[in-house]
Coordinates of C-alpha atoms and ligand atoms in Angstrom, one line a residue:
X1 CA 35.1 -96.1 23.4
X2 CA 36.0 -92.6 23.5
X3 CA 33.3 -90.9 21.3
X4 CA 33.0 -87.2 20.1
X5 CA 29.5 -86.4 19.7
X6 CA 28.9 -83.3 17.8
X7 CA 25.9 -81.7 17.5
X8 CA 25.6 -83.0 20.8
X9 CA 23.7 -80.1 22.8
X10 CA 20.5 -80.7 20.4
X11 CA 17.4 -82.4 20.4
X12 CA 19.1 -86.1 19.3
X13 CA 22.4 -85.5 20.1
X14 CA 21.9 -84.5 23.7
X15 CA 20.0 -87.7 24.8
X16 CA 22.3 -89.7 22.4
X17 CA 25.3 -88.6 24.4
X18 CA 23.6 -89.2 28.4
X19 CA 22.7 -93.0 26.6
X20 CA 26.8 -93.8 25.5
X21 CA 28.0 -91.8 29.0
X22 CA 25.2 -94.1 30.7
X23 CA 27.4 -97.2 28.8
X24 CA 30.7 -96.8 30.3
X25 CA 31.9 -94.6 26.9
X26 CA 34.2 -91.7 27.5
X27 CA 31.9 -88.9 25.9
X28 CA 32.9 -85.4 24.4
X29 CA 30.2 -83.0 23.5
X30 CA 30.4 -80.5 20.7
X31 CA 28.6 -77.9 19.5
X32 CA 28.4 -74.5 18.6
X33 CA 25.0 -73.8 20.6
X34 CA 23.5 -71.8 17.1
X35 CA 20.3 -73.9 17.2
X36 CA 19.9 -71.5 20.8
X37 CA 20.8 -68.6 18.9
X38 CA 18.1 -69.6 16.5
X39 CA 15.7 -69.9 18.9
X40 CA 16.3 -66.3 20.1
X41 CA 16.1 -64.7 16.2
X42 CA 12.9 -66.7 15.9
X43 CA 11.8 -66.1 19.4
X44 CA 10.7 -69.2 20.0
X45 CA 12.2 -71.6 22.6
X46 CA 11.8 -75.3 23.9
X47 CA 8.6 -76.2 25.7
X48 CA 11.2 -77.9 28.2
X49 CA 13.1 -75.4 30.2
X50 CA 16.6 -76.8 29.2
X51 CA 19.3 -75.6 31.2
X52 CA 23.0 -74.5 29.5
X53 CA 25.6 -76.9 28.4
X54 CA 27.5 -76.6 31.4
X55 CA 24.9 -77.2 33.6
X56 CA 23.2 -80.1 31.8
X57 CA 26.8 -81.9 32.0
X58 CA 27.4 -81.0 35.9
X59 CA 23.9 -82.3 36.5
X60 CA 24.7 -85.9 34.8
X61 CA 27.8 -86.0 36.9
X62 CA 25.9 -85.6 40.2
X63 CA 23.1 -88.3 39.1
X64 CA 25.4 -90.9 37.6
X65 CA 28.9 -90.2 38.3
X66 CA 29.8 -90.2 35.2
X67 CA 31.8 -87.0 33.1
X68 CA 30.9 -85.7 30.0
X69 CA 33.2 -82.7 28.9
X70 CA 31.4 -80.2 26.7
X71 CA 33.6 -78.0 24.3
X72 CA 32.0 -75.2 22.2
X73 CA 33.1 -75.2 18.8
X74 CA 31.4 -74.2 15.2
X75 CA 32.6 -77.5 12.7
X76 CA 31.2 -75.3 9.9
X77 CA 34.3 -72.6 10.9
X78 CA 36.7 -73.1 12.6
X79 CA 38.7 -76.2 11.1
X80 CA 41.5 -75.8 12.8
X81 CA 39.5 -75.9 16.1
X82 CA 38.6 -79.0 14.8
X83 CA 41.7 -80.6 14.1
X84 CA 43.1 -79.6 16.8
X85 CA 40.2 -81.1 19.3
X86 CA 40.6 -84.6 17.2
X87 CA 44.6 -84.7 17.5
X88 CA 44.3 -83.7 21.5
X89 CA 41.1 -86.3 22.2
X90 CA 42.0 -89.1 19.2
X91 CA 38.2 -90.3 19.6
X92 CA 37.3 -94.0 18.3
X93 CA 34.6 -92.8 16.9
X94 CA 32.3 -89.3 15.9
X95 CA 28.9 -89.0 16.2
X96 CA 27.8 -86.4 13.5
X97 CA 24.7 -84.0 14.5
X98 CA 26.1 -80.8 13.9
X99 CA 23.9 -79.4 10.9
X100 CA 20.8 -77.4 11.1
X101 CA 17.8 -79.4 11.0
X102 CA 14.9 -77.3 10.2
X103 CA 13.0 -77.8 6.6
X104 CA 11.0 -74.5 7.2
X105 CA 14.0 -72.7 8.5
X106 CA 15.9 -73.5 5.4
X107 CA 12.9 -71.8 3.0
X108 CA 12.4 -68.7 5.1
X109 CA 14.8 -66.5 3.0
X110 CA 17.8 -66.9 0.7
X111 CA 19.6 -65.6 3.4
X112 CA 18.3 -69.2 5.5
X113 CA 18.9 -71.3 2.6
X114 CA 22.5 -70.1 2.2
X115 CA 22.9 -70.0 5.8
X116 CA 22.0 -74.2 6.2
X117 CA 23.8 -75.0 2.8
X118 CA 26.9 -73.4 4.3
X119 CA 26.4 -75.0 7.8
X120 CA 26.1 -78.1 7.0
X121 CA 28.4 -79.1 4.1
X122 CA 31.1 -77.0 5.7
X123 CA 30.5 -79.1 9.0
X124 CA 30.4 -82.4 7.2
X125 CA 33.4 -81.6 4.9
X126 CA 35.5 -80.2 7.5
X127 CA 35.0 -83.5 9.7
X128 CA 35.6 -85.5 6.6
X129 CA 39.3 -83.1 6.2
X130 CA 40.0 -83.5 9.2
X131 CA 39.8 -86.7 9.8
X132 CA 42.2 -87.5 7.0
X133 CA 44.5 -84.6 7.8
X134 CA 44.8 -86.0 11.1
X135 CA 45.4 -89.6 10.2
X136 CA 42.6 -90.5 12.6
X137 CA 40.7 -94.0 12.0
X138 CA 37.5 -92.9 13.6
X139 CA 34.7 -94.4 12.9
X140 CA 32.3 -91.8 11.8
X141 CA 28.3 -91.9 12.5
X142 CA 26.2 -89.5 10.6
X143 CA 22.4 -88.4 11.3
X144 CA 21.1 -88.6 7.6
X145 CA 17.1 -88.2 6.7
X146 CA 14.9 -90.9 5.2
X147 CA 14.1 -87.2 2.9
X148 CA 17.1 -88.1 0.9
X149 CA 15.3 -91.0 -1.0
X150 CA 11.9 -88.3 -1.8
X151 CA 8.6 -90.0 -0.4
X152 CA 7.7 -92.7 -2.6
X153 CA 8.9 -95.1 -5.4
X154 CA 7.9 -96.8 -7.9
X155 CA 6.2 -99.4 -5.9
X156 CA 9.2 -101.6 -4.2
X157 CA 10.2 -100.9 -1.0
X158 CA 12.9 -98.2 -0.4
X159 CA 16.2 -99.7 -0.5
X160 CA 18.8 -99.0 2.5
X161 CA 20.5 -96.5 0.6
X162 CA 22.0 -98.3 -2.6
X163 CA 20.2 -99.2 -5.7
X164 CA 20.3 -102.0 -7.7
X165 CA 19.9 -100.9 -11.4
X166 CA 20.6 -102.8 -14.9
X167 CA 22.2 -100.8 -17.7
X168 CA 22.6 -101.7 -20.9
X169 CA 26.3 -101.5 -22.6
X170 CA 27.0 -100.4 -26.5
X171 CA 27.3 -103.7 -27.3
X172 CA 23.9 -104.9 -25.8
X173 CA 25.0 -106.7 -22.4
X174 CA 23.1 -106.6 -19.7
X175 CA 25.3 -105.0 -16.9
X176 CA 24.4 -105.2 -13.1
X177 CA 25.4 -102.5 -11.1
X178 CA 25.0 -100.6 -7.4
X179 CA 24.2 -97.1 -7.3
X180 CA 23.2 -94.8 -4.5
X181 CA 19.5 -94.7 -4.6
X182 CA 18.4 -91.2 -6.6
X183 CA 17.9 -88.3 -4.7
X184 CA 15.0 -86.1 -4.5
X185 CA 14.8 -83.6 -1.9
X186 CA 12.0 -82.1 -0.5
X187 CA 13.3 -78.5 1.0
X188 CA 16.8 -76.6 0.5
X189 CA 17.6 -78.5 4.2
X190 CA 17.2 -81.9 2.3
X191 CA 18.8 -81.1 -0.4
X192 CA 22.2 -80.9 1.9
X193 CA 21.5 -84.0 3.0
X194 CA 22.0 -85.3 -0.2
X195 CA 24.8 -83.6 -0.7
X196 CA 26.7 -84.9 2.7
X197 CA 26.0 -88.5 1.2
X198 CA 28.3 -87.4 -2.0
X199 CA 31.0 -85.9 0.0
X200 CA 30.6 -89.5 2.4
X201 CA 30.9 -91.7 -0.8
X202 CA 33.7 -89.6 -2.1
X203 CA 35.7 -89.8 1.2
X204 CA 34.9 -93.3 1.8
X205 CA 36.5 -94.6 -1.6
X206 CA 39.7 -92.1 -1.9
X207 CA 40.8 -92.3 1.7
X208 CA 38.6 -94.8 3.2
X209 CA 37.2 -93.4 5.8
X210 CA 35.5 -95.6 7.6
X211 CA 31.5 -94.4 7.8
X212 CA 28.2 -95.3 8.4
X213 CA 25.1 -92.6 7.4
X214 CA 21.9 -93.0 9.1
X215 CA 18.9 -91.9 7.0
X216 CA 16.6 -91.2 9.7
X217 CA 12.6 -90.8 9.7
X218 CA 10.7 -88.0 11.8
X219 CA 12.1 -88.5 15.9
X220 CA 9.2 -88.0 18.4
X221 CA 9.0 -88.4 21.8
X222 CA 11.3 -86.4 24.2
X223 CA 12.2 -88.2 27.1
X224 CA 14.9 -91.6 27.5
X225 CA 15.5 -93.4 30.0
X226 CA 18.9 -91.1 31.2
X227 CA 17.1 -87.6 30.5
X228 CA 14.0 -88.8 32.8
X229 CA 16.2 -88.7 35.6
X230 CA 16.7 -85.3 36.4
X231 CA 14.8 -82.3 35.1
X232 CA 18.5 -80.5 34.7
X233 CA 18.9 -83.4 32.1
X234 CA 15.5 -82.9 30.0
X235 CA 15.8 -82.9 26.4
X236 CA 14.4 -80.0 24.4
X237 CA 11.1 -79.8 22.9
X238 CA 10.4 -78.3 20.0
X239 CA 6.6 -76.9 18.6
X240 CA 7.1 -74.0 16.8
X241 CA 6.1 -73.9 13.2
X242 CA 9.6 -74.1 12.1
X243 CA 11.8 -76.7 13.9
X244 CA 8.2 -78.6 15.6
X245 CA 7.8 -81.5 14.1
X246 CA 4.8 -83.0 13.2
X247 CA 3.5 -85.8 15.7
X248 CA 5.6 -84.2 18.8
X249 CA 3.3 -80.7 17.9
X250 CA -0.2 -82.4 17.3
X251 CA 0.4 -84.1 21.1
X252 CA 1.7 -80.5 21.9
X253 CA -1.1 -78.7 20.4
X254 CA -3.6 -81.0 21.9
X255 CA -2.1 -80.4 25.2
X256 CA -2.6 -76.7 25.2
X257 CA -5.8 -77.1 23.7
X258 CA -4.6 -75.9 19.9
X259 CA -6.7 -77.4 17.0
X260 CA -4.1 -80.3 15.2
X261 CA -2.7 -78.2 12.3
X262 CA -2.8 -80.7 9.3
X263 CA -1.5 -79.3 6.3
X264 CA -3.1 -79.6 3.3
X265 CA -5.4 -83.1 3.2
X266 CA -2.9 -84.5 5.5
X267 CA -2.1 -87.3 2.8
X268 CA 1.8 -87.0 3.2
X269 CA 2.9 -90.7 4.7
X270 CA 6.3 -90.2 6.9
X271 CA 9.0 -92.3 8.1
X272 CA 9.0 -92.3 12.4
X273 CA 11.1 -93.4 14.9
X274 CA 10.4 -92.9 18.7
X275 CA 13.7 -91.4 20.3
X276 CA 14.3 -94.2 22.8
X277 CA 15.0 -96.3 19.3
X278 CA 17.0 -93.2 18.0
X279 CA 19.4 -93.8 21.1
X280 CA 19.5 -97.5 20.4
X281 CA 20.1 -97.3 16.7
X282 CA 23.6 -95.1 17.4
X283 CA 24.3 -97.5 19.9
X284 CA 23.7 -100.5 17.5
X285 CA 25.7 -98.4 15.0
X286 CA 28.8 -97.4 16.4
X287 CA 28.9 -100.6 17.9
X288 CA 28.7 -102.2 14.0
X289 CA 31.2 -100.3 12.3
X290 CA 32.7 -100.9 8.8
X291 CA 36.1 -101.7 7.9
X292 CA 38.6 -99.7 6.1
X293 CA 37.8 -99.5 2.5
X294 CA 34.1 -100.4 2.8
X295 CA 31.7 -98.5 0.9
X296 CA 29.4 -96.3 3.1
X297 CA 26.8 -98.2 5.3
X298 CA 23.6 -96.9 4.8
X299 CA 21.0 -98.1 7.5
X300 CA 17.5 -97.1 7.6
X301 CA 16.6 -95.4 10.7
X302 CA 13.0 -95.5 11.3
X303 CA 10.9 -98.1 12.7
X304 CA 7.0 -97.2 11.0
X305 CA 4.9 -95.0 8.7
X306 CA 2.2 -93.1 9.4
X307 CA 0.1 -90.9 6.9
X308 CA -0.3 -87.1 8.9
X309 CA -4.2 -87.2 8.8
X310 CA -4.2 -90.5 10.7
X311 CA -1.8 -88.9 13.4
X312 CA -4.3 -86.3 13.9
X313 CA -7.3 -88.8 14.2
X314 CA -5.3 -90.8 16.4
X315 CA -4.3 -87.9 18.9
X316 CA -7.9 -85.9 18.3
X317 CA -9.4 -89.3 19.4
X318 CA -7.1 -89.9 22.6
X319 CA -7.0 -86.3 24.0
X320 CA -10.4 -84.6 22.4
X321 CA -8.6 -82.2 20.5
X322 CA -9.9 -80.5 17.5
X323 CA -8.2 -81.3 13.8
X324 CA -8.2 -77.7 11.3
X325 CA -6.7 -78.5 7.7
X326 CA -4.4 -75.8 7.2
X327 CA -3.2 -74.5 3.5
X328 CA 0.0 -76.2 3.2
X329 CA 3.0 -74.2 3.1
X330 CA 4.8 -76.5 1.7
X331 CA 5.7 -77.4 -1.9
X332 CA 5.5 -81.5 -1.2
X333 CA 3.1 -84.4 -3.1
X334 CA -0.1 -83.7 -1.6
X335 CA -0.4 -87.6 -0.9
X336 CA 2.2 -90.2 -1.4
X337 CA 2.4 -94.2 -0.2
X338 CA 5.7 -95.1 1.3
X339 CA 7.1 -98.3 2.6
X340 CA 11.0 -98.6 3.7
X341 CA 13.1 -101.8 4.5
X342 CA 14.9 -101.3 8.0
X343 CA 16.0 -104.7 8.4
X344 CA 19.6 -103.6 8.9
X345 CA 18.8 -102.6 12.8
X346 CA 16.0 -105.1 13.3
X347 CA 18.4 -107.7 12.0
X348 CA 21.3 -106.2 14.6
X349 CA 18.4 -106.3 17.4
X350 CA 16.7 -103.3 17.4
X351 CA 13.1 -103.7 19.4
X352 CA 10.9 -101.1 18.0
X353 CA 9.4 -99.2 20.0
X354 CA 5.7 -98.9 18.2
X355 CA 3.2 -95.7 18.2
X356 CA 0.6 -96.8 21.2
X357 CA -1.7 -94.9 23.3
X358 CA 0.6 -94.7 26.6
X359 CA 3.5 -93.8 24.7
X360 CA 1.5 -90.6 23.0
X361 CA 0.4 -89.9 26.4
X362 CA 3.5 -89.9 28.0
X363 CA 4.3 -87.0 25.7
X364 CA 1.1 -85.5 25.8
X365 CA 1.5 -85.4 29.7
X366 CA 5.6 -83.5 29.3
X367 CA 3.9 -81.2 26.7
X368 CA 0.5 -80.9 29.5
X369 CA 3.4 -79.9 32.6
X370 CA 5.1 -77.1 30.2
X371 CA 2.1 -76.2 29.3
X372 CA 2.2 -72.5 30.9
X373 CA 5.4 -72.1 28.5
X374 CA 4.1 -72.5 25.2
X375 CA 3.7 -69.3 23.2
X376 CA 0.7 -70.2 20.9
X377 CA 1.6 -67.5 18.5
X378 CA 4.7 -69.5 17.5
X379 CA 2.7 -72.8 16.5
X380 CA 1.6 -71.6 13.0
X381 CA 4.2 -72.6 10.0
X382 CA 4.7 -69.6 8.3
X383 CA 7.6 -70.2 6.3
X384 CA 6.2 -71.1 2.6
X385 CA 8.5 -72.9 0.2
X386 CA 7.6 -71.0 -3.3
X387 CA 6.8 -66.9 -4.0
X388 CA 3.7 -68.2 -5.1
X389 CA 2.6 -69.5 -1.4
X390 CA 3.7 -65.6 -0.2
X391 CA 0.1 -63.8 -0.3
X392 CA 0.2 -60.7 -2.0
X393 CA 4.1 -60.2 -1.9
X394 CA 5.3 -60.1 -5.1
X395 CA 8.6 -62.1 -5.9
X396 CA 11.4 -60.5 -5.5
X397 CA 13.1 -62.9 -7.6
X398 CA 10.8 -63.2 -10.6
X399 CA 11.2 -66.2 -12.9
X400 CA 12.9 -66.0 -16.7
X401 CA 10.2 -66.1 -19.2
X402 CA 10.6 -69.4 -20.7
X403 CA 12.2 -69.0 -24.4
X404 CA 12.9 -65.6 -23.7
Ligands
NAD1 P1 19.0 -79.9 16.7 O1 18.9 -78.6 15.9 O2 18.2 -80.0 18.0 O3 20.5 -80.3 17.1 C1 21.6 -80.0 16.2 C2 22.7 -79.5 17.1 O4 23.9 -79.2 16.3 C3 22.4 -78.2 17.8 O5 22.7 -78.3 19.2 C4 23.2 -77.1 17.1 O6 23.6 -76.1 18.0 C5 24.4 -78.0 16.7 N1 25.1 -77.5 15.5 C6 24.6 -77.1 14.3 N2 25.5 -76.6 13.5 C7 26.7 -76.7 14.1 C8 28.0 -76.4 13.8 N3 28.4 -75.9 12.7 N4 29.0 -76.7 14.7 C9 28.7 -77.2 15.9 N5 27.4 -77.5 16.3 C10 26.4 -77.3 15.4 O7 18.6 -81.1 15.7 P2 18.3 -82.6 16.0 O8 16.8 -82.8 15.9 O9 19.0 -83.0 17.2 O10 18.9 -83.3 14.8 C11 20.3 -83.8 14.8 C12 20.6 -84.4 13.5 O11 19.7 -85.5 13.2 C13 20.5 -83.4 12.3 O12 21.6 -83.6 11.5 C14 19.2 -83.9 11.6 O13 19.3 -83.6 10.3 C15 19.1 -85.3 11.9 N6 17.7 -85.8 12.0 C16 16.8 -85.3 12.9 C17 15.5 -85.7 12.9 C18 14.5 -85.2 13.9 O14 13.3 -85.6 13.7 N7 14.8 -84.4 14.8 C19 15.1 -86.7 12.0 C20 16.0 -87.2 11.0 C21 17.4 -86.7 11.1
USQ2 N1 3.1 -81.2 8.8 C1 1.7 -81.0 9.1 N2 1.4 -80.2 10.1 C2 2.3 -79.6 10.9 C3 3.7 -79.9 10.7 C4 4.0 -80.7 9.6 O1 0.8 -81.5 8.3 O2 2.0 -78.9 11.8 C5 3.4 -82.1 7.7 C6 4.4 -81.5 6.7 O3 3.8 -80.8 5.7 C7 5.1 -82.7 6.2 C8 5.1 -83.7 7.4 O4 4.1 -83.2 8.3 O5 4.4 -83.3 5.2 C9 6.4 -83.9 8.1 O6 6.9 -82.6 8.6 P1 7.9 -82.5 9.8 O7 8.1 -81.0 10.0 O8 7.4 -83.3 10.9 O9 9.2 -83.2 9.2 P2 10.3 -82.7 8.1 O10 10.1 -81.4 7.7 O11 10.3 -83.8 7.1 O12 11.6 -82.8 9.0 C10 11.9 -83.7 10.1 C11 13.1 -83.2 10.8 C12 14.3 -83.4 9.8 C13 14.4 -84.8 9.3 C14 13.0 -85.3 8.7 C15 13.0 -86.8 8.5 O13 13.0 -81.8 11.2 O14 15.5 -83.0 10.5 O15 15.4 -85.0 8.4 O16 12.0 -85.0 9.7 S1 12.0 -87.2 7.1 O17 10.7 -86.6 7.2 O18 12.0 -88.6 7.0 O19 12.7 -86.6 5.9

């Protein structure tokens, strides 16, 4: 297959395109490189030294013979750009990274939260135009968030993305229908998530696009099999207290000798998903794709749960690290239960890859060799989610007396 993988300098996308290159697919990169450009306004930067673009695809080439061509190109922008890539490369299929990630970076400011709701429903909706301008039956992939569905429910399991529900009709039947599950997001970043799967449904019935959303749980871990083979090739790592996410910067923290920041009482239960699976599951997906005039597939993308304070015990008791409950900066249910049916990829032969001492180690030991990299003064999440969490700054924005 030829596949466009957008998005596909990041922390996903990167190893997800070395893993289809490594299968005998015809790979194009794209991205715009802004999550570097972030990294230089927040002065923060991958634990990894990750070489440029250019580099990273001349390196696979020497190790495996194999081309990847890397095009820059903002999805968000420049449409045109975009339609014109798709008409000269036609690819089979898209895989869709290309939106910024970051919860905390989407609450610094209003300026962030405009910034990531313009990113990333202008990337989606311009692939989505364009590949009905252009005629194109590519199969599209997108990287969704298990965030989408909110952390809990009312005591099933979540549902892979639709909803069974019974209404009630004027004259008193009993009606059974399918919805997509209700939203709830947890940050402004969520929240365009949610959006993305309107614009998917939307596309999906009126011009049948042909797409598949992933809603994916936290991805730790850093390296796969391809990105292990060359340090050229090493996927990013983030810890800082914006785009760090929470198991990869306890194993981090511990590493460098940084006491596990658990917010609040640590009683926030998360979706994960090592990144070894995260390669397989686009594999599994672009290899199960859904025919014209199918509804949107909605897999499931995770693979186990974990509650945050039992990560920290877990990775204080392997490496001796100390665990410091932090106020939470975050406006989130302080402790929540949450159980998720994957079955789709386990059912298509997915073989989890499970949380287990070796595993943690392993990325204990890349964050351990990088070490001498880490700028501790970055760890601390300081982006707060509500003017209340801001210590003695007053809102700028103040809120409308109620009534008044
Ligand atoms: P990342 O920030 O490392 O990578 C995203 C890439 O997209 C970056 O290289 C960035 O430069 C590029 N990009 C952003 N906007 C673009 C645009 N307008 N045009 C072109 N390129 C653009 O993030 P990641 O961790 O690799 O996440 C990739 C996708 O997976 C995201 O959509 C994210 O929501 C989803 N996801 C990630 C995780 C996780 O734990 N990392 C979990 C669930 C879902
Ligand atoms: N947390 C801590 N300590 C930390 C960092 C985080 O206790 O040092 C807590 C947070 O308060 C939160 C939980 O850990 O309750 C998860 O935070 P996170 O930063 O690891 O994950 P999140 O903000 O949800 O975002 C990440 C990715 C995002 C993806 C999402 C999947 O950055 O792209 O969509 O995971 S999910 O969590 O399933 O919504």
């Amino acid at each position: 297959m030829k596949i466009a993988v957008l998005g596909g300098d990041g922390f996903c996308g990167w190893p997800a395109s070395l893993h289809l290159s490594d299968l005998g697919h015809d790979v194009l990169v794209v991205d715009n490189l802004s999550r570097r450009r972030i990294d230089e306004e927040l002065g923060a930067s991958s634990l990894t030294p990750i070489v440029s673009p250019q580099e990273r695809v001349a390196a696979w080439q020497e190790v495996s013979g194999r081309t990847i061509t890397f095009v820059e190109l903002d999805v968000a922008q420049d449409y045109d750009g975009l339609v014109d890539l798709l008409l000269a490369q036609r690819p089979d299929a898209v895989v869709h990274f290309a939106e910024q990630r970051a919860a905390p970076y989407s609450m610094k400011s209003p300026a962030h939260k405009r910034y990531t709701v313009d990113n990333n429903v202008n990337a989606t909706h311009n692939l989505l135009a364009a590949l009905v301008e252009t005629g194109l039956d590519a199969h599209l992939v997108h990287l969704g968030t298990m965030g989408v569905y909110g952390y809990g429910t009312a005591g099933m399991k979540i549902p892979e993305g639709y909803l069974p529900v019974q209404v009630v009709t004027h004259e008193g039947e009993q009606v059974e229908q399918e919805i997509l599950y209700p939203t709830n997001p947890g940050s402004v970043y969520h929240l365009t998530k949610c959006l993305d799967q309107q614009l998917f449904a939307y596309y999906a019935k009126n011009d049948r696009l042909r797409i598949t959303d992933l809603h994916q749980g936290i991805v730790w871990g850093t390296h796969t099999d391809q990105t292990a083979r060359d340090e050229r090739l090493v996927n990013r790592f983030d810890y800082d207290g914006d785009y760090g996410t929470v198991l990869n910067r306890f194993l981090m923290q511990a590493a460098v000798g940084y006491p596990l920041t658990v917010h609040g009482t640590g009683g926030q239960t998360r979706a994960f998903i090592h990144i070894r699976d995260m390669v397989r599951c686009v594999q599994i997906a672009l290899e199960n794709p859904p025919a014209r005039g199918d509804k949107v597939k909605i897999f499931n993308q995770m693979t186990q749960t974990h509650r945050v304070r039992d990560l920290a015990e877990l990775v204080a008791g392997l490496s001796g690290a100390t665990v410091e409950m932090v106020p939470n900066p975050r406006h989130e249910a302080a402790e929540n239960d949450l159980h998720v049916r994957n079955d789709t990829f386990l059912d298509l032969g997915l073989e989890p890859t499970f949380l287990e001492e070796g595993l943690l180690l392993e990325v204990e030991e890349v964050a351990r060799r990088y070490a001498h990299r880490a700028d501790l003064e970055k760890i601390p999440c300081t982006s707060v989610w509500t003017a209340e969490q801001r210590p003695g700054v007053p809102s700028r924005h103040p809120q409308p007396v109620a009534g008044g």
